[in-house]
C-alpha cells in the first residue's frame, strides 16, 4: 500500500507587473509629487511632504505572510521607503531612511514612532542603489531584513501597533516617500 504525500508550497504573488500601476492607486496625501512607472519601476516623485501608492488590487492576508521589494533613493534627504502593511487589524509602517536620511524602524509601537522605539537604528543609504527589503508578519513576531541582513526581530505580544496619521491613506498596504524621489520594484507577497 503506497502513501500519498501532499506537499504545500508557499506561492509567491507578484504585486507589481513592472509596466503599469495596475492594482495600485496614487495616495492623495495633498502635496504629492506624482507617481510614474519607468524602467526603474514605480517612481515616487518628491512630494510636499508625501508621495505614495496604495494597493487597490483586492484583499491580502493580514497575518502570516511575507512582503518583499526593492527600494532606491533617487534624490532627497528623508525616507525613501515607508512601507505600510497590516498586522492583524492594525497597520504598521517600516521606515527606511527617515529623520534626515538614516533612521530605520517601525512606526508606531506603543505610540512611539520609528525614531523613538526599540526598533530604531541608523543606517546609511546610498542614492542610486537598490536595497532588498523583506518583512515577515506572524502572530508572534515582525521580522525585517535589508539586503538579507536581519535588522528587526520584534516580539509583538503586549505591543500597541499603529501608524502615524500622515500615512493613513497607505492602508492596508502602501509605499510612500517623504520629500524624496524614490523608486520601488519587484514587489511580492508570500503566504507563510
Short mmCIF file of C-alpha atoms in Angstrom, two decimals:
data_model
loop_
_atom_site.label_atom_id
_atom_site.label_comp_id
_atom_site.label_asym_id
_atom_site.label_seq_id
_atom_site.Cartn_x
_atom_site.Cartn_y
_atom_site.Cartn_z
CA UNK A 1 0.00 0.00 0.00
CA UNK A 2 1.50 3.31 -1.05
CA UNK A 3 1.16 6.58 0.76
CA UNK A 4 0.31 9.81 -0.94
CA UNK A 5 2.26 12.72 0.44
CA UNK A 6 0.85 16.17 -0.12
CA UNK A 7 3.36 18.97 -0.07
CA UNK A 8 2.12 22.53 0.03
CA UNK A 9 4.43 25.18 -1.29
CA UNK A 10 4.08 28.82 -0.35
CA UNK A 11 3.16 30.62 -3.54
CA UNK A 12 4.74 33.99 -4.19
CA UNK A 13 2.32 36.52 -5.65
CA UNK A 14 3.77 39.42 -7.65
CA UNK A 15 2.08 42.70 -6.69
CA UNK A 16 3.69 44.85 -9.40
CA UNK A 17 3.72 43.92 -13.08
CA UNK A 18 6.79 46.06 -13.86
CA UNK A 19 4.94 48.07 -16.51
CA UNK A 20 1.96 49.85 -15.01
CA UNK A 21 0.17 50.90 -11.83
CA UNK A 22 -2.35 48.08 -12.28
CA UNK A 23 -3.78 47.25 -8.82
CA UNK A 24 -2.19 50.39 -7.30
CA UNK A 25 -3.50 53.91 -6.90
CA UNK A 26 -1.73 57.15 -6.10
CA UNK A 27 -2.34 58.15 -2.48
CA UNK A 28 -3.94 61.59 -2.32
CA UNK A 29 -2.00 62.89 0.67
CA UNK A 30 -2.17 66.50 -0.50
CA UNK A 31 1.09 67.93 -1.85
CA UNK A 32 2.03 64.66 -3.53
CA UNK A 33 4.62 64.94 -6.30
CA UNK A 34 3.15 62.40 -8.70
CA UNK A 35 3.80 58.76 -9.48
CA UNK A 36 5.14 57.33 -12.74
CA UNK A 37 6.31 53.94 -13.97
CA UNK A 38 9.51 53.61 -15.99
CA UNK A 39 12.38 51.14 -16.42
CA UNK A 40 13.29 51.62 -12.74
CA UNK A 41 9.82 50.62 -11.51
CA UNK A 42 7.27 52.74 -9.64
CA UNK A 43 8.82 56.19 -9.21
CA UNK A 44 7.56 58.34 -6.35
CA UNK A 45 8.35 61.97 -7.20
CA UNK A 46 9.20 64.44 -4.44
CA UNK A 47 6.11 65.46 -2.50
CA UNK A 48 5.47 68.22 -0.04
CA UNK A 49 5.64 66.25 2.10
CA UNK A 50 4.49 62.78 0.91
CA UNK A 51 4.06 60.86 -2.32
CA UNK A 52 2.91 57.26 -2.37
CA UNK A 53 0.92 54.40 -3.82
CA UNK A 54 -1.70 52.23 -2.13
CA UNK A 55 -2.74 48.69 -3.02
CA UNK A 56 -6.13 48.59 -4.78
CA UNK A 57 -6.00 45.02 -6.08
CA UNK A 58 -8.23 43.25 -3.58
CA UNK A 59 -7.82 41.55 -0.25
CA UNK A 60 -4.42 40.48 1.01
CA UNK A 61 -3.56 38.48 4.13
CA UNK A 62 -3.32 40.35 7.43
CA UNK A 63 -1.19 37.77 9.22
CA UNK A 64 1.30 35.00 8.38
CA UNK A 65 2.79 36.49 5.24
CA UNK A 66 6.00 37.93 3.86
CA UNK A 67 6.36 41.07 1.76
CA UNK A 68 9.44 41.75 -0.30
CA UNK A 69 10.50 44.57 -2.59
CA UNK A 70 13.47 46.55 -3.79
CA UNK A 71 13.66 50.27 -2.99
CA UNK A 72 16.03 53.01 -4.11
CA UNK A 73 16.56 56.62 -3.03
CA UNK A 74 17.00 58.69 -6.17
CA UNK A 75 17.21 62.13 -4.58
CA UNK A 76 16.32 63.77 -1.29
CA UNK A 77 17.24 63.58 2.36
CA UNK A 78 14.48 61.67 4.12
CA UNK A 79 12.68 58.35 3.95
CA UNK A 80 12.58 56.71 0.55
CA UNK A 81 10.51 53.72 1.64
CA UNK A 82 7.66 53.98 4.10
CA UNK A 83 6.14 50.51 3.72
CA UNK A 84 2.75 50.35 5.46
CA UNK A 85 1.36 46.85 5.98
CA UNK A 86 -1.26 45.06 8.09
CA UNK A 87 -0.51 43.27 11.35
CA UNK A 88 -3.86 41.66 12.01
CA UNK A 89 -6.35 44.51 12.18
CA UNK A 90 -3.72 47.19 12.86
CA UNK A 91 -1.44 48.86 10.31
CA UNK A 92 2.29 49.43 10.84
CA UNK A 93 4.93 51.25 8.77
CA UNK A 94 8.55 50.27 8.15
CA UNK A 95 10.64 53.41 7.62
CA UNK A 96 13.89 53.35 5.66
CA UNK A 97 15.99 56.50 5.78
CA UNK A 98 13.79 58.72 7.94
CA UNK A 99 14.61 61.69 10.16
CA UNK A 100 17.27 63.17 7.92
CA UNK A 101 18.10 60.06 5.94
CA UNK A 102 19.41 57.39 8.32
CA UNK A 103 16.65 56.12 10.66
CA UNK A 104 15.27 52.61 10.15
CA UNK A 105 12.45 51.36 12.34
CA UNK A 106 8.79 50.50 12.78
CA UNK A 107 6.24 53.22 13.28
CA UNK A 108 4.44 53.20 15.61
CA UNK A 109 4.87 50.95 18.64
CA UNK A 110 3.18 51.88 21.90
CA UNK A 111 2.65 55.37 20.48
CA UNK A 112 6.33 55.88 19.66
CA UNK A 113 7.42 56.37 16.07
CA UNK A 114 10.38 54.78 14.30
CA UNK A 115 12.86 57.29 15.70
CA UNK A 116 11.85 56.61 19.32
CA UNK A 117 11.09 52.93 19.88
CA UNK A 118 13.22 49.82 20.35
CA UNK A 119 13.37 49.08 16.60
CA UNK A 120 15.08 52.41 15.83
CA UNK A 121 18.56 52.23 14.37
CA UNK A 122 20.73 54.21 11.99
CA UNK A 123 21.84 53.05 8.56
CA UNK A 124 23.49 54.92 5.72
CA UNK A 125 21.74 54.64 2.37
CA UNK A 126 23.45 55.40 -0.93
CA UNK A 127 21.50 57.29 -3.59
CA UNK A 128 21.00 55.29 -6.76
CA UNK A 129 21.45 51.89 -5.07
CA UNK A 130 18.74 49.26 -4.81
CA UNK A 131 18.07 47.80 -1.35
CA UNK A 132 16.29 44.47 -0.94
CA UNK A 133 13.64 44.64 1.78
CA UNK A 134 11.80 41.70 3.31
CA UNK A 135 9.15 41.87 6.05
CA UNK A 136 7.62 38.81 7.77
CA UNK A 137 4.44 39.18 9.81
CA UNK A 138 3.28 36.36 12.10
CA UNK A 139 1.08 36.24 15.18
CA UNK A 140 4.16 36.40 17.41
CA UNK A 141 6.73 38.48 15.52
CA UNK A 142 7.58 41.07 12.94
CA UNK A 143 10.92 40.49 11.29
CA UNK A 144 12.70 42.72 8.78
CA UNK A 145 15.71 42.10 6.56
CA UNK A 146 17.60 44.62 4.43
CA UNK A 147 19.88 43.04 1.83
CA UNK A 148 19.45 39.68 3.60
CA UNK A 149 20.71 41.07 6.94
CA UNK A 150 18.12 40.89 9.69
CA UNK A 151 17.64 44.35 11.19
CA UNK A 152 14.41 43.88 13.22
CA UNK A 153 13.19 40.89 15.24
CA UNK A 154 10.27 42.19 17.28
CA UNK A 155 8.05 40.09 19.54
CA UNK A 156 4.61 41.72 19.28
CA UNK A 157 2.96 40.37 22.46
CA UNK A 158 1.67 43.29 24.51
CA UNK A 159 2.63 45.90 21.89
CA UNK A 160 0.19 48.55 20.68
CA UNK A 161 0.64 48.70 16.91
CA UNK A 162 -0.42 51.77 14.94
CA UNK A 163 0.68 54.24 12.29
CA UNK A 164 1.25 57.96 12.17
CA UNK A 165 -1.84 59.78 10.86
CA UNK A 166 0.11 61.16 7.87
CA UNK A 167 0.21 57.71 6.22
CA UNK A 168 -3.41 56.69 6.87
CA UNK A 169 -4.03 56.69 3.09
CA UNK A 170 -1.35 54.00 2.73
CA UNK A 171 -3.53 51.35 4.40
CA UNK A 172 -3.96 48.44 4.08
CA UNK A 173 -0.74 48.21 2.02
CA UNK A 174 1.17 51.16 0.67
CA UNK A 175 4.56 52.63 -0.07
CA UNK A 176 5.43 56.28 0.44
CA UNK A 177 8.39 58.65 0.38
CA UNK A 178 8.88 61.88 2.35
CA UNK A 179 10.24 64.88 0.42
CA UNK A 180 12.33 62.38 -1.51
CA UNK A 181 12.35 60.92 -5.02
CA UNK A 182 12.31 57.13 -4.76
CA UNK A 183 11.69 54.03 -6.83
CA UNK A 184 10.34 50.60 -5.88
CA UNK A 185 10.18 47.40 -7.88
CA UNK A 186 9.83 43.63 -7.59
CA UNK A 187 7.01 43.88 -5.02
CA UNK A 188 5.91 40.41 -3.93
CA UNK A 189 3.80 38.73 -1.28
CA UNK A 190 4.21 35.20 0.01
CA UNK A 191 1.81 33.50 2.42
CA UNK A 192 3.57 31.67 5.24
#
